[in-house]
mmCIF file of C-alpha atoms in Angstrom:
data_model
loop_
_atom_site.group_PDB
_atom_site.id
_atom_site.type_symbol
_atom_site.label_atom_id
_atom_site.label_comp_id
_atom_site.label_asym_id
_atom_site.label_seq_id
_atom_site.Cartn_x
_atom_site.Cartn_y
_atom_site.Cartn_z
ATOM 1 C CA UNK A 356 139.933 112.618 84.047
ATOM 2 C CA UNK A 357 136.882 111.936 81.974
ATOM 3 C CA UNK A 358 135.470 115.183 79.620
ATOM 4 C CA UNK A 359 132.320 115.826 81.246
ATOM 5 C CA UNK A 360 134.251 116.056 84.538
ATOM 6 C CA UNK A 361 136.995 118.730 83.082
ATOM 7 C CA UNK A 362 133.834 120.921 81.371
ATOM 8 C CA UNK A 363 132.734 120.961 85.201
ATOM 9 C CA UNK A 364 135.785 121.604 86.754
ATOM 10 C CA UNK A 365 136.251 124.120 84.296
ATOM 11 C CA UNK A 366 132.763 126.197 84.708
ATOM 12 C CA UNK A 367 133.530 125.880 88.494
ATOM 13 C CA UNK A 368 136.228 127.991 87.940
ATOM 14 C CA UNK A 369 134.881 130.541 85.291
ATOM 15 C CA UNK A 370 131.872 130.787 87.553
ATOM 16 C CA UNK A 371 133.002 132.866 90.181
ATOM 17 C CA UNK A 372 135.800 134.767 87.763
ATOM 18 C CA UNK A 373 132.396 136.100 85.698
ATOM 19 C CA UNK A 374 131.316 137.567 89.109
ATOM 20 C CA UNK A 375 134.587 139.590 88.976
ATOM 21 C CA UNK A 376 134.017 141.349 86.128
ATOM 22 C CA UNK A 377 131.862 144.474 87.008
ATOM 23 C CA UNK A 378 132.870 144.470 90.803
ATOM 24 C CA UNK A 379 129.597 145.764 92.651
ATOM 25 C CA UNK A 380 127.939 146.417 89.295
ATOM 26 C CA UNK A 381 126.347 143.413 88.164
ATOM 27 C CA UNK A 382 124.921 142.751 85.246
ATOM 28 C CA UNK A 383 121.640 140.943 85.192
ATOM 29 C CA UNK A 384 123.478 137.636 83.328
ATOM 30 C CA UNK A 385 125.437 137.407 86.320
ATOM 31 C CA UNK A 386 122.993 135.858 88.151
ATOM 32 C CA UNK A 387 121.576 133.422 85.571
ATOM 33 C CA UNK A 388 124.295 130.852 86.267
ATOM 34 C CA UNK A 389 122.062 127.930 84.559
ATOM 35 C CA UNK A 390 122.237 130.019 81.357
ATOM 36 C CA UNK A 391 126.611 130.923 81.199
ATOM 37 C CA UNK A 392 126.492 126.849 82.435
ATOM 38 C CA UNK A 393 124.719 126.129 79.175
ATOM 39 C CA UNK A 394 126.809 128.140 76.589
ATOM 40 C CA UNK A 395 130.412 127.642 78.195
ATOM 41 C CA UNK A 396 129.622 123.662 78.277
ATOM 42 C CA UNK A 397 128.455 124.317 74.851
ATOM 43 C CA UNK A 398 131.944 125.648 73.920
ATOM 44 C CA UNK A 399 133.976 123.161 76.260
ATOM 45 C CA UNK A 400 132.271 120.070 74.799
ATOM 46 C CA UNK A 401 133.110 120.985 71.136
ATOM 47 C CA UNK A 402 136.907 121.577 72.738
ATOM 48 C CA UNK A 403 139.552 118.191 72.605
ATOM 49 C CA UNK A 404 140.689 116.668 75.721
ATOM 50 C CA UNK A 405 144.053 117.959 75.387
ATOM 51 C CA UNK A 406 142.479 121.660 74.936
ATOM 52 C CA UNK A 407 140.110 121.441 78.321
ATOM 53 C CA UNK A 408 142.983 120.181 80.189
ATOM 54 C CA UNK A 409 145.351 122.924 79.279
ATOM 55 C CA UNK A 410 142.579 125.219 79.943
ATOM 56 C CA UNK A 411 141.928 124.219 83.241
ATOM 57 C CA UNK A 412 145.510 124.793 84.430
ATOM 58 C CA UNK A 413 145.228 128.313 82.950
ATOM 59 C CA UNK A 414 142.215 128.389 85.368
ATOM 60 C CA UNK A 415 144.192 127.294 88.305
ATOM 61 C CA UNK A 416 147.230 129.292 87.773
ATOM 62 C CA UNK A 417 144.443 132.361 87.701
ATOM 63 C CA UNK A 418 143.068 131.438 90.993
ATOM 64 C CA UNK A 419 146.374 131.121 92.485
ATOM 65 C CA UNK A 420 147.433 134.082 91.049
ATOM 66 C CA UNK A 421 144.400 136.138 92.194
ATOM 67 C CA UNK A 422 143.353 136.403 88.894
ATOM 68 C CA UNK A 423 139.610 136.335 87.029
ATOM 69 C CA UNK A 424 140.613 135.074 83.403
ATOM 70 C CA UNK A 425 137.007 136.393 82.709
ATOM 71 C CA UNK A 426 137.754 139.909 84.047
ATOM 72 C CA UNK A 427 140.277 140.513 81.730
ATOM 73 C CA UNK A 428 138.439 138.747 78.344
ATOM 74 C CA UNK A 429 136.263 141.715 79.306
ATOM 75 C CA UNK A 430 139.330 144.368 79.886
ATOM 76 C CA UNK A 431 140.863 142.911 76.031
ATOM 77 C CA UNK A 432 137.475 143.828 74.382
ATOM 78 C CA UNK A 433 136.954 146.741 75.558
ATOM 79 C CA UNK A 434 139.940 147.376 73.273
ATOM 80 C CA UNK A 435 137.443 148.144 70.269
ATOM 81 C CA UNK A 436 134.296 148.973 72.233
ATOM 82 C CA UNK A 437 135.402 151.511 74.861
ATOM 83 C CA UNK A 438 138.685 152.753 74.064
ATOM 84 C CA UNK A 439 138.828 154.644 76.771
ATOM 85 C CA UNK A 440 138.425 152.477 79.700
ATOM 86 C CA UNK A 441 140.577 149.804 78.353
ATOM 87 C CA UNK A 442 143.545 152.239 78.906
ATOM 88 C CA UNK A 443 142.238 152.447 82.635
ATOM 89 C CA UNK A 444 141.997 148.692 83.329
ATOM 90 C CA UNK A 445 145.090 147.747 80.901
ATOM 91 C CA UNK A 446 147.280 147.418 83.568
ATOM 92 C CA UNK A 447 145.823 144.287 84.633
ATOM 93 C CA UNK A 448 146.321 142.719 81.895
ATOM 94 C CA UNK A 449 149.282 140.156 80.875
ATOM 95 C CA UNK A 450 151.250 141.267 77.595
ATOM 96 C CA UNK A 451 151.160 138.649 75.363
ATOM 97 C CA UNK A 452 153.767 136.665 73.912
ATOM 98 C CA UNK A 453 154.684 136.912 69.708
ATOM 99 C CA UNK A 454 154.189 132.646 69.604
ATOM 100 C CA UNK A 455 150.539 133.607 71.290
ATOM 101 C CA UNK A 456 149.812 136.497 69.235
ATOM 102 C CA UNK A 457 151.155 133.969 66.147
ATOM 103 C CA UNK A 458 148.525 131.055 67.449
ATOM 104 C CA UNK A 459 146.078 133.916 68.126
ATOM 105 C CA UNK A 460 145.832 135.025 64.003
ATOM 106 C CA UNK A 461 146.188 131.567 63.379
ATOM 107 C CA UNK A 462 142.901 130.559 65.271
ATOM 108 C CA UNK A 463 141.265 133.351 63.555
ATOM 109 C CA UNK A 464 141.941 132.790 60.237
ATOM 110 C CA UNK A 465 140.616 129.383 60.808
ATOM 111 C CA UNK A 466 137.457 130.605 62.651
ATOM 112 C CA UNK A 467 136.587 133.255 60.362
ATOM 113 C CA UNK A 468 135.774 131.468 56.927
ATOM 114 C CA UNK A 469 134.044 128.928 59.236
ATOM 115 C CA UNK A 470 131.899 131.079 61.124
ATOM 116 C CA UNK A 471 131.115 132.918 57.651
ATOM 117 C CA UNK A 472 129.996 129.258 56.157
ATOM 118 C CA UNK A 473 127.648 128.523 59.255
ATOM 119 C CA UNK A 474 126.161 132.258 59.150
ATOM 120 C CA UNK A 475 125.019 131.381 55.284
ATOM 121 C CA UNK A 476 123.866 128.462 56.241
ATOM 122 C CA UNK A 477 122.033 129.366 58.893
ATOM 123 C CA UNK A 478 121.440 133.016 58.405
ATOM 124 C CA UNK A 479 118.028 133.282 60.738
ATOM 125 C CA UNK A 480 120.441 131.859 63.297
ATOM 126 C CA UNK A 481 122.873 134.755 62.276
ATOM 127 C CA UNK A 482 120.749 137.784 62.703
ATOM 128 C CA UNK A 483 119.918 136.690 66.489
ATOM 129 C CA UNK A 484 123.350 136.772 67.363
ATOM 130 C CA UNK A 485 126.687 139.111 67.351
ATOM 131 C CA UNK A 486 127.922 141.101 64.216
ATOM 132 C CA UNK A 487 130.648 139.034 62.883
ATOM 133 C CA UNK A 488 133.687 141.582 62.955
ATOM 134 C CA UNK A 489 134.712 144.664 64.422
ATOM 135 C CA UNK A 490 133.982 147.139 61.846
ATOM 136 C CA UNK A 491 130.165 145.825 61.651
ATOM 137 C CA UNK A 492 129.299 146.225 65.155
ATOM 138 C CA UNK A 493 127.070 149.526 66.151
ATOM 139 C CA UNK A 494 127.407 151.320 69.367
ATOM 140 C CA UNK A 495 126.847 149.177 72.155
ATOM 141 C CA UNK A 496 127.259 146.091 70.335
ATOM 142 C CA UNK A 497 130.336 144.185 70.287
ATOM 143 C CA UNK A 498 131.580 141.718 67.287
ATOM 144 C CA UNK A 499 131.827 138.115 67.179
ATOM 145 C CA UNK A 500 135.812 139.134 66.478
ATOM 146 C CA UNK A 501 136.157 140.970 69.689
ATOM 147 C CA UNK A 502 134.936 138.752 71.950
ATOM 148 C CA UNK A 503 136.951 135.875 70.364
ATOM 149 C CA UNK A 504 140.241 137.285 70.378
ATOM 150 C CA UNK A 505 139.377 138.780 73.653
ATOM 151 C CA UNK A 506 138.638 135.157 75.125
ATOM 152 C CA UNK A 507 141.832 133.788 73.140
ATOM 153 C CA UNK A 508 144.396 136.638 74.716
ATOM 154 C CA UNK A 509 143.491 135.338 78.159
ATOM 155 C CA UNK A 510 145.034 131.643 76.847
ATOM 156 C CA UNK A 511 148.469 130.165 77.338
ATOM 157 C CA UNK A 512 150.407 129.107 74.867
ATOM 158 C CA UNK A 513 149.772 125.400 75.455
ATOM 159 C CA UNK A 514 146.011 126.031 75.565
ATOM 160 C CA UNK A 515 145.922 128.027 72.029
ATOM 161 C CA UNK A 516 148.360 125.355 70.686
ATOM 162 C CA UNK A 517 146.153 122.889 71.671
ATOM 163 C CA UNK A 518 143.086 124.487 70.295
ATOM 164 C CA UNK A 519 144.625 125.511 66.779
ATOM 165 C CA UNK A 520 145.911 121.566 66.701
ATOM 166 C CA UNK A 521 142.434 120.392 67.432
ATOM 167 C CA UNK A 522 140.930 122.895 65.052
ATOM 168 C CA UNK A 523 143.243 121.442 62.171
ATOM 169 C CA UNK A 524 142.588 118.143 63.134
ATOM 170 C CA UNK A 525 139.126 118.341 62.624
ATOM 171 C CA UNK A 526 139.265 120.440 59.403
ATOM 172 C CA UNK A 527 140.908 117.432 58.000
ATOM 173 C CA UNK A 528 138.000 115.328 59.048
ATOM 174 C CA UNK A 529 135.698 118.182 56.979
ATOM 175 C CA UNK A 530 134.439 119.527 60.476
ATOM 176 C CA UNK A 531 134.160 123.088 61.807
ATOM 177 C CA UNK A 532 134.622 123.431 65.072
ATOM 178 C CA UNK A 533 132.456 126.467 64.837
ATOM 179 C CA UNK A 534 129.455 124.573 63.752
ATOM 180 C CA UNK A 535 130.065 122.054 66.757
ATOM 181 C CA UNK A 536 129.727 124.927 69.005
ATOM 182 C CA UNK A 537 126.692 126.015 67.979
ATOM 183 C CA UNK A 538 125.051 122.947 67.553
ATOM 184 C CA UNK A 539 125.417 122.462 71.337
ATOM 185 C CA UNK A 540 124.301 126.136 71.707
ATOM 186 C CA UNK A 541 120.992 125.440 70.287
ATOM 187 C CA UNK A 542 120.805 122.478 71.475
ATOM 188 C CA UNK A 543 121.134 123.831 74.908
ATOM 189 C CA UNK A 544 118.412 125.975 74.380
ATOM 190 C CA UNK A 545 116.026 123.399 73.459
ATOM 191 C CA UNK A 546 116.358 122.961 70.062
ATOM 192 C CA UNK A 547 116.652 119.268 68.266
ATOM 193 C CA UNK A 548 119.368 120.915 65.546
ATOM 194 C CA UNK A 549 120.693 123.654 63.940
ATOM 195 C CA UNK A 550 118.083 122.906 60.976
ATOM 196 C CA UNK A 551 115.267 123.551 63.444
ATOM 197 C CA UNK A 552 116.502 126.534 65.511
ATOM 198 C CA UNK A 553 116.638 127.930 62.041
ATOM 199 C CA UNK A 554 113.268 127.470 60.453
ATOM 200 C CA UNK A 555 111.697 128.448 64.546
ATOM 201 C CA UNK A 556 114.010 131.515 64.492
ATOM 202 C CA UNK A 557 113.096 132.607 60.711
ATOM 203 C CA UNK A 558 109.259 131.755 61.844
ATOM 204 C CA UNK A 559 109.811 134.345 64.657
ATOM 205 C CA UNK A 560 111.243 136.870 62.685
ATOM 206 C CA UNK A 561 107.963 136.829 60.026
ATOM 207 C CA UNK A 562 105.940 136.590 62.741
ATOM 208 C CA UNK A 563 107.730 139.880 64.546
ATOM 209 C CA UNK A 564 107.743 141.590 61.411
ATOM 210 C CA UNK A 565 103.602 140.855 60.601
ATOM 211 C CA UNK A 566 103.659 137.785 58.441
ATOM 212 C CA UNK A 567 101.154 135.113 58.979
ATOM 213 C CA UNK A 568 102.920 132.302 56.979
ATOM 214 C CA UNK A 569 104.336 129.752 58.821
ATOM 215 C CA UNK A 570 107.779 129.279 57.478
ATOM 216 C CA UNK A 571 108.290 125.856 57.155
ATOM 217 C CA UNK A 572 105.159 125.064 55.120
ATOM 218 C CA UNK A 573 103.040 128.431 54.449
ATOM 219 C CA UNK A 574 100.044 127.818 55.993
ATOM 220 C CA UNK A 575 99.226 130.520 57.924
ATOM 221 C CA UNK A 576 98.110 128.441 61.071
ATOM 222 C CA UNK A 577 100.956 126.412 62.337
#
């Protein structure tokens, strides 16, 4: 099976599992299905072969199963954002394995010094997005940390394995996976790199805030 056909067998399946996760209260990015098809292709083309494929039999065995994967990303982060009602929904949850919680740090002491390069690089970029961890976020925000281990506690075994292998691999080729997910995040959004959603994001931002200069070159008028 070629990639672009796993990334759409993939969202196929997510699709309807994001529907799941409020029951009869939806959230207005429910219905904006061109917009999760953007950012989860984003994430699933930055993903190996071997990762997409593993993934999409977690997907599967979730259908079967009766199961919305997304539904309970949603359940594990409400772990450190509302306390409370994750010890309601808990019970839906599967317990996780020690090799899984083992992959599970491993992933995120890979994707934490990575995302922390790209965010000083890019730190226009940065402000229009998530807090990085847990203990940054305000009320009614949640971290960059708790969605991503919430996300990575819905994965097998094989499907973290294969994601932590893929992650190395590229590391060794002086690649962040991080960065590769966010380039086809802004690119998705319109923008022709990473360079240029930055200096149109940090133009914004001076803009919103009252300046007149145009970041890039200080003009005033462009």
């Amino acid at each position: 099976m070629e990639k672009d056909e796993l990334i759409e067998q993939l969202i196929a399946l997510e699709w309807p599992m994001f529907h799941m996760v409020n029951g009869a209260d939806r959230a207005g990015c429910q219905e904006n299905e061109a917009m999760f098809r953007a950012m989860r292709g984003a994430q699933f083309r930055a993903w190996s072969v071997q990762a997409a494929r593993c993934y999409l039999e977690d997907l599967r065995a979730a259908r079967e199963a009766g199961r919305s994967l997304v539904r309970e990303k949603y359940i594990w982060m409400m772990a450190d954002t509302d306390p409370e009602g994750f010890a309601h929904f808990k019970g839906e949850l599967t317990a996780l394995s020690g090799e899984q919680e083992r992959l599970i740090a491993a992933l995120w002491g890979r994707f934490l010094p990575q995302t922390q390069r790209l965010r000083r690089e890019f730190p226009a970029v940065a402000l229009g997005g998530r807090p990085l961890l847990a203990s940054e976020a305000g009320p009614g925000e949640t971290s960059i940390e708790t969605y991503q281990l919430g996300e990575w506690k819905t994965y097998s075994q094989a499907t973290l394995d294969a994601l932590l292998e893929h992650t190395l691999a590229l590391e060794a080729r002086g690649v962040d996976l991080v960065r590769r997910i966010q380039e086809n995040s802004v690119t998705a959004m319109g923008f022709s790199s990473l360079e240029a959603a930055e200096r149109e994001t940090a133009y914004a931002m001076l803009r919103q805030a009252g300046g007149g200069e145009c970041a890039s070159c200080g003009c005033g008028n462009c």
